[in-house]
Amino acid sequence: MTVLAGYGRAGRWAVPAALFVSAAIAFWVTPQVDEFTSVRLGFGITVSQGFLMRAIALLQVIAGIWVAIRPRFDAIIATFIAAGAGLDMLRRLQHPALIDIGAITIDARIVIVILELTALVFAAALALSRTATLWARRQHNQRIK
């Protein structure tokens, strides 16, 4: 097994896991930021910070299920879209969504960004692994003919 194939196999499970954990954290901390309506989108549209976090989490759950069931290029592209949209929208959130863990308090936005970046890196590895596999299979089939 090559290194790329190993990352591809790890990516098959790491991408949905990162997306699911990120979505779970977003759903968990959303009630803290529901009253803040400070997220401005294009054309002067203002939405609740909680609504935006729920929408991002829903996109991540859909992409995670898709990659877990069938890790093909369309699912990987959906992962790039979901994680990219999440990274773009999370930078617009102004109020912290805090997670209390014993004596420390962590901003959930930081954890979500780290998990989304993990999903993007492993999705890229999965895409490269799939591309290398298809290319090798094509080269092998041409040699046989």
Coordinates of N, CA and C in Angstrom, one line a residue:
M1 N 0.8 -1.2 0.0 CA 0.0 0.0 0.0 C 0.9 1.2 0.0
T2 N 0.6 2.1 -0.9 CA 1.4 3.4 -1.0 C 0.9 4.4 0.1
V3 N 1.7 5.4 0.3 CA 1.3 6.4 1.3 C 0.0 7.1 0.8
L4 N -0.1 7.4 -0.5 CA -1.3 8.0 -0.9 C -2.6 7.2 -0.7
A5 N -2.4 5.9 -0.9 CA -3.6 5.0 -0.7 C -3.9 5.0 0.8
G6 N -2.9 5.0 1.6 CA -3.2 5.1 3.1 C -3.9 6.3 3.5
Y7 N -3.5 7.5 2.9 CA -4.2 8.7 3.2 C -5.6 8.6 2.7
G8 N -5.8 8.0 1.5 CA -7.1 7.9 1.0 C -8.0 7.0 1.8
R9 N -7.5 5.9 2.4 CA -8.3 5.1 3.3 C -8.6 5.8 4.6
A10 N -7.6 6.5 5.1 CA -7.8 7.3 6.3 C -8.8 8.4 6.0
G11 N -8.8 9.0 4.9 CA -9.7 10.1 4.5 C -11.1 9.6 4.4
R12 N -11.3 8.4 4.0 CA -12.7 7.9 3.9 C -13.4 7.9 5.2
W13 N -12.7 7.8 6.3 CA -13.3 7.8 7.7 C -13.0 9.1 8.4
A14 N -11.9 9.8 8.1 CA -11.6 11.1 8.8 C -12.5 12.2 8.3
V15 N -12.8 12.2 7.0 CA -13.7 13.3 6.5 C -15.1 13.3 7.1
P16 N -15.8 12.2 7.1 CA -17.1 12.2 7.7 C -17.0 12.5 9.3
A17 N -16.0 11.9 9.9 CA -15.9 12.1 11.3 C -15.6 13.5 11.7
A18 N -14.8 14.2 11.0 CA -14.5 15.6 11.2 C -15.8 16.5 11.0
L19 N -16.5 16.1 9.9 CA -17.7 16.9 9.6 C -18.8 16.6 10.6
F20 N -18.9 15.4 11.0 CA -20.0 15.1 12.0 C -19.7 15.7 13.4
V21 N -18.4 15.7 13.8 CA -18.1 16.3 15.1 C -18.2 17.8 15.0
S22 N -17.8 18.4 13.9 CA -18.0 19.8 13.7 C -19.5 20.2 13.8
A23 N -20.3 19.4 13.1 CA -21.7 19.7 13.1 C -22.3 19.5 14.5
A24 N -21.9 18.5 15.2 CA -22.4 18.3 16.6 C -22.1 19.4 17.5
I25 N -20.8 19.9 17.4 CA -20.4 21.1 18.2 C -21.2 22.3 17.8
A26 N -21.4 22.5 16.5 CA -22.2 23.7 16.1 C -23.7 23.6 16.6
F27 N -24.3 22.4 16.5 CA -25.6 22.2 17.0 C -25.7 22.4 18.6
W28 N -24.6 22.0 19.2 CA -24.6 22.1 20.7 C -24.5 23.5 21.2
V29 N -23.7 24.4 20.5 CA -23.5 25.7 21.0 C -24.4 26.8 20.4
T30 N -25.2 26.3 19.4 CA -26.1 27.3 18.8 C -27.1 28.0 19.7
P31 N -27.7 27.4 20.7 CA -28.6 28.2 21.6 C -28.0 29.4 22.3
Q32 N -26.6 29.3 22.4 CA -26.0 30.5 23.1 C -26.0 31.7 22.2
V33 N -26.0 31.5 20.9 CA -25.8 32.7 20.0 C -27.1 32.9 19.2
D34 N -28.2 32.4 19.6 CA -29.5 32.6 18.8 C -29.9 34.0 18.8
E35 N -29.7 34.7 19.9 CA -30.3 36.1 20.0 C -29.4 37.1 19.3
F36 N -28.2 36.8 18.9 CA -27.4 37.7 18.2 C -27.7 37.7 16.7
T37 N -28.1 38.9 16.2 CA -28.4 39.0 14.7 C -27.4 39.9 14.1
S38 N -26.1 39.6 14.2 CA -25.1 40.4 13.7 C -24.3 39.9 12.5
V39 N -24.9 38.8 11.9 CA -24.2 38.3 10.7 C -24.8 38.9 9.5
R40 N -23.9 39.6 8.8 CA -24.4 40.3 7.5 C -23.9 39.6 6.3
L41 N -24.9 39.2 5.5 CA -24.5 38.6 4.2 C -24.6 39.6 3.1
G42 N -24.5 39.2 1.9 CA -24.6 40.2 0.8 C -26.0 40.9 0.7
F43 N -26.0 42.0 0.0 CA -27.2 42.8 -0.2 C -27.9 43.2 1.0
G44 N -27.2 43.4 2.1 CA -27.8 43.9 3.4 C -28.6 42.9 4.1
I45 N -28.5 41.7 3.8 CA -29.3 40.7 4.5 C -28.6 40.4 5.8
T46 N -29.4 40.4 6.9 CA -28.9 40.1 8.3 C -29.6 38.9 8.8
V47 N -28.8 37.9 9.3 CA -29.5 36.7 9.8 C -28.9 36.5 11.2
S48 N -29.6 35.6 11.9 CA -29.1 35.2 13.3 C -27.9 34.4 13.2
Q49 N -27.0 34.6 14.1 CA -25.8 33.8 14.2 C -26.1 32.3 14.4
G50 N -27.1 32.0 15.2 CA -27.5 30.6 15.4 C -28.1 30.0 14.2
F51 N -28.8 30.7 13.4 CA -29.4 30.2 12.1 C -28.2 29.8 11.2
L52 N -27.3 30.7 11.1 CA -26.1 30.4 10.2 C -25.3 29.2 10.6
M53 N -25.1 29.1 11.9 CA -24.4 27.9 12.4 C -25.2 26.6 12.2
R54 N -26.5 26.7 12.3 CA -27.3 25.5 12.0 C -27.3 25.1 10.5
A55 N -27.3 26.1 9.7 CA -27.3 25.9 8.2 C -25.9 25.2 7.8
I56 N -24.9 25.8 8.4 CA -23.5 25.2 8.1 C -23.5 23.8 8.6
A57 N -24.0 23.5 9.8 CA -23.9 22.2 10.4 C -24.8 21.2 9.5
L58 N -25.9 21.6 9.0 CA -26.7 20.8 8.2 C -26.0 20.4 6.9
L59 N -25.3 21.4 6.3 CA -24.5 21.1 5.1 C -23.4 20.1 5.4
Q60 N -22.8 20.2 6.5 CA -21.7 19.3 6.9 C -22.2 17.9 7.1
V61 N -23.4 17.8 7.7 CA -24.0 16.5 8.0 C -24.3 15.8 6.6
I62 N -24.9 16.5 5.7 CA -25.2 16.0 4.4 C -24.0 15.5 3.7
A63 N -22.9 16.4 3.6 CA -21.7 16.0 3.0 C -21.0 14.9 3.7
G64 N -21.0 14.8 5.0 CA -20.4 13.7 5.7 C -21.1 12.4 5.4
I65 N -22.4 12.4 5.4 CA -23.2 11.1 5.1 C -22.8 10.7 3.6
W66 N -22.7 11.7 2.7 CA -22.5 11.4 1.3 C -21.1 10.7 1.2
V67 N -20.1 11.3 1.9 CA -18.7 10.7 1.8 C -18.7 9.4 2.5
A68 N -19.4 9.2 3.6 CA -19.3 7.9 4.3 C -20.0 6.8 3.5
I69 N -21.0 7.1 2.8 CA -21.7 6.1 2.0 C -21.0 5.8 0.7
R70 N -20.6 6.9 0.0 CA -20.0 6.7 -1.3 C -18.9 7.8 -1.6
P71 N -17.6 7.5 -1.3 CA -16.6 8.5 -1.4 C -16.1 8.6 -2.8
R72 N -16.9 9.2 -3.6 CA -16.5 9.5 -5.0 C -16.2 11.0 -5.2
F73 N -16.0 11.4 -6.4 CA -15.6 12.8 -6.6 C -16.7 13.8 -6.3
D74 N -18.0 13.4 -6.6 CA -19.1 14.3 -6.3 C -19.2 14.5 -4.8
A75 N -19.1 13.5 -4.1 CA -19.1 13.6 -2.6 C -18.0 14.5 -2.1
I76 N -16.8 14.3 -2.7 CA -15.6 15.0 -2.2 C -15.8 16.5 -2.6
I77 N -16.4 16.8 -3.7 CA -16.7 18.2 -4.1 C -17.7 18.8 -3.1
A78 N -18.7 18.0 -2.7 CA -19.7 18.5 -1.8 C -19.0 18.8 -0.4
T79 N -18.0 18.0 -0.1 CA -17.2 18.2 1.2 C -16.5 19.5 1.1
F80 N -15.8 19.8 -0.1 CA -15.1 21.0 -0.3 C -16.1 22.2 -0.2
I81 N -17.3 22.1 -0.8 CA -18.2 23.2 -0.7 C -18.7 23.4 0.7
A82 N -19.1 22.3 1.4 CA -19.6 22.5 2.8 C -18.5 23.1 3.7
A83 N -17.3 22.5 3.7 CA -16.3 23.0 4.6 C -15.8 24.4 4.2
G84 N -15.8 24.7 2.9 CA -15.4 26.0 2.4 C -16.4 27.0 2.8
A85 N -17.7 26.7 2.6 CA -18.8 27.6 3.1 C -18.7 27.8 4.6
G86 N -18.5 26.8 5.3 CA -18.4 26.9 6.7 C -17.2 27.8 7.2
L87 N -16.1 27.6 6.5 CA -14.9 28.5 6.8 C -15.2 29.9 6.5
D88 N -15.9 30.2 5.4 CA -16.2 31.5 4.9 C -17.2 32.2 5.9
M89 N -18.2 31.4 6.3 CA -19.3 32.0 7.1 C -18.8 32.1 8.6
L90 N -18.0 31.2 9.1 CA -17.5 31.3 10.5 C -16.7 32.6 10.7
R91 N -16.0 33.1 9.7 CA -15.3 34.3 10.0 C -16.2 35.5 10.1
R92 N -17.4 35.4 9.7 CA -18.4 36.5 9.8 C -19.1 36.5 11.2
L93 N -18.9 35.5 12.0 CA -19.6 35.4 13.3 C -18.8 36.3 14.2
Q94 N -19.6 37.2 14.9 CA -18.9 38.2 15.8 C -18.9 37.8 17.2
H95 N -19.9 37.1 17.7 CA -20.1 36.7 19.1 C -19.5 35.3 19.3
P96 N -18.8 35.2 20.4 CA -18.2 33.8 20.7 C -19.3 32.8 21.1
A97 N -19.1 31.6 20.7 CA -19.9 30.5 21.2 C -19.0 29.6 22.1
L98 N -19.2 29.7 23.4 CA -18.3 29.2 24.3 C -18.7 27.8 24.7
I99 N -17.6 26.9 24.9 CA -17.8 25.6 25.4 C -17.0 25.5 26.8
D100 N -17.7 25.2 27.8 CA -17.1 25.1 29.2 C -16.6 23.6 29.4
I101 N -15.3 23.5 29.5 CA -14.7 22.2 29.8 C -14.0 22.3 31.1
G102 N -14.6 22.0 32.2 CA -14.0 22.0 33.5 C -13.5 23.4 33.8
A103 N -12.2 23.6 33.9 CA -11.7 24.9 34.4 C -11.4 25.9 33.2
I104 N -11.5 25.4 32.0 CA -11.2 26.2 30.8 C -12.5 26.4 30.0
T105 N -12.5 27.5 29.2 CA -13.6 27.8 28.3 C -13.0 28.0 26.9
I106 N -13.5 27.3 25.9 CA -13.0 27.3 24.6 C -14.0 27.9 23.6
D107 N -13.6 28.7 22.7 CA -14.5 29.2 21.7 C -14.8 28.1 20.7
A108 N -16.0 27.8 20.5 CA -16.4 26.7 19.6 C -16.0 27.0 18.1
R109 N -16.0 28.3 17.8 CA -15.6 28.6 16.4 C -14.2 28.1 16.0
I110 N -13.3 28.2 17.0 CA -11.9 27.7 16.8 C -11.9 26.2 16.5
V111 N -12.6 25.5 17.4 CA -12.6 24.0 17.2 C -13.3 23.6 15.9
I112 N -14.3 24.3 15.5 CA -15.0 24.0 14.2 C -14.1 24.3 13.1
V113 N -13.4 25.4 13.1 CA -12.4 25.7 12.0 C -11.3 24.7 11.9
I114 N -10.8 24.2 13.0 CA -9.8 23.2 13.0 C -10.3 21.9 12.4
L115 N -11.5 21.5 12.8 CA -12.2 20.3 12.2 C -12.5 20.4 10.7
E116 N -12.9 21.6 10.3 CA -13.2 21.8 8.9 C -11.9 21.8 8.1
L117 N -10.8 22.3 8.6 CA -9.6 22.3 7.9 C -9.1 20.8 7.8
T118 N -9.3 20.1 8.8 CA -8.9 18.6 8.8 C -9.7 17.9 7.7
A119 N -11.0 18.2 7.6 CA -11.9 17.6 6.6 C -11.4 18.0 5.2
L120 N -11.0 19.2 5.0 CA -10.5 19.7 3.7 C -9.2 19.0 3.3
V121 N -8.3 18.8 4.3 CA -7.0 18.2 4.0 C -7.2 16.7 3.6
F122 N -8.1 16.0 4.4 CA -8.3 14.6 4.1 C -9.2 14.4 2.9
A123 N -10.0 15.4 2.6 CA -10.8 15.3 1.3 C -9.9 15.4 0.1
A124 N -8.9 16.3 0.2 CA -7.9 16.5 -0.8 C -7.1 15.2 -1.0
A125 N -6.7 14.6 0.1 CA -6.0 13.3 0.0 C -6.8 12.2 -0.6
L126 N -8.1 12.2 -0.2 CA -9.0 11.2 -0.8 C -9.2 11.4 -2.3
A127 N -9.3 12.7 -2.7 CA -9.4 13.0 -4.1 C -8.2 12.6 -4.9
L128 N -7.0 12.8 -4.3 CA -5.7 12.5 -5.0 C -5.6 10.9 -5.0
S129 N -6.0 10.3 -4.0 CA -5.9 8.8 -4.0 C -6.8 8.2 -5.0
R130 N -8.1 8.8 -5.1 CA -9.0 8.3 -6.2 C -8.4 8.5 -7.6
T131 N -7.9 9.7 -7.8 CA -7.3 10.0 -9.1 C -6.1 9.1 -9.4
A132 N -5.3 8.9 -8.4 CA -4.1 8.0 -8.7 C -4.6 6.6 -9.0
T133 N -5.6 6.1 -8.3 CA -6.1 4.8 -8.5 C -6.7 4.6 -9.9
L134 N -7.5 5.6 -10.3 CA -8.1 5.6 -11.7 C -7.0 5.7 -12.7
W135 N -6.0 6.5 -12.5 CA -5.0 6.6 -13.5 C -4.2 5.3 -13.6
A136 N -3.9 4.7 -12.5 CA -3.1 3.4 -12.5 C -3.9 2.3 -13.2
R137 N -5.2 2.3 -12.9 CA -6.1 1.3 -13.5 C -6.1 1.5 -15.1
R138 N -6.2 2.8 -15.5 CA -6.2 3.1 -16.9 C -4.9 2.7 -17.6
Q139 N -3.8 3.0 -16.9 CA -2.5 2.6 -17.5 C -2.4 1.1 -17.6
H140 N -2.8 0.4 -16.6 CA -2.8 -1.1 -16.6 C -3.6 -1.6 -17.7
N141 N -4.8 -1.1 -17.9 CA -5.7 -1.6 -18.9 C -5.1 -1.3 -20.3
Q142 N -4.4 -0.2 -20.5 CA -3.8 0.1 -21.8 C -2.6 -0.9 -22.1
R143 N -1.9 -1.3 -21.1 CA -0.8 -2.2 -21.3 C -1.3 -3.6 -21.7
I144 N -2.4 -4.0 -21.1 CA -3.0 -5.3 -21.4 C -3.4 -5.4 -22.9
K145 N -3.9 -4.3 -23.5 CA -4.4 -4.4 -24.8 C -3.3 -4.5 -25.8

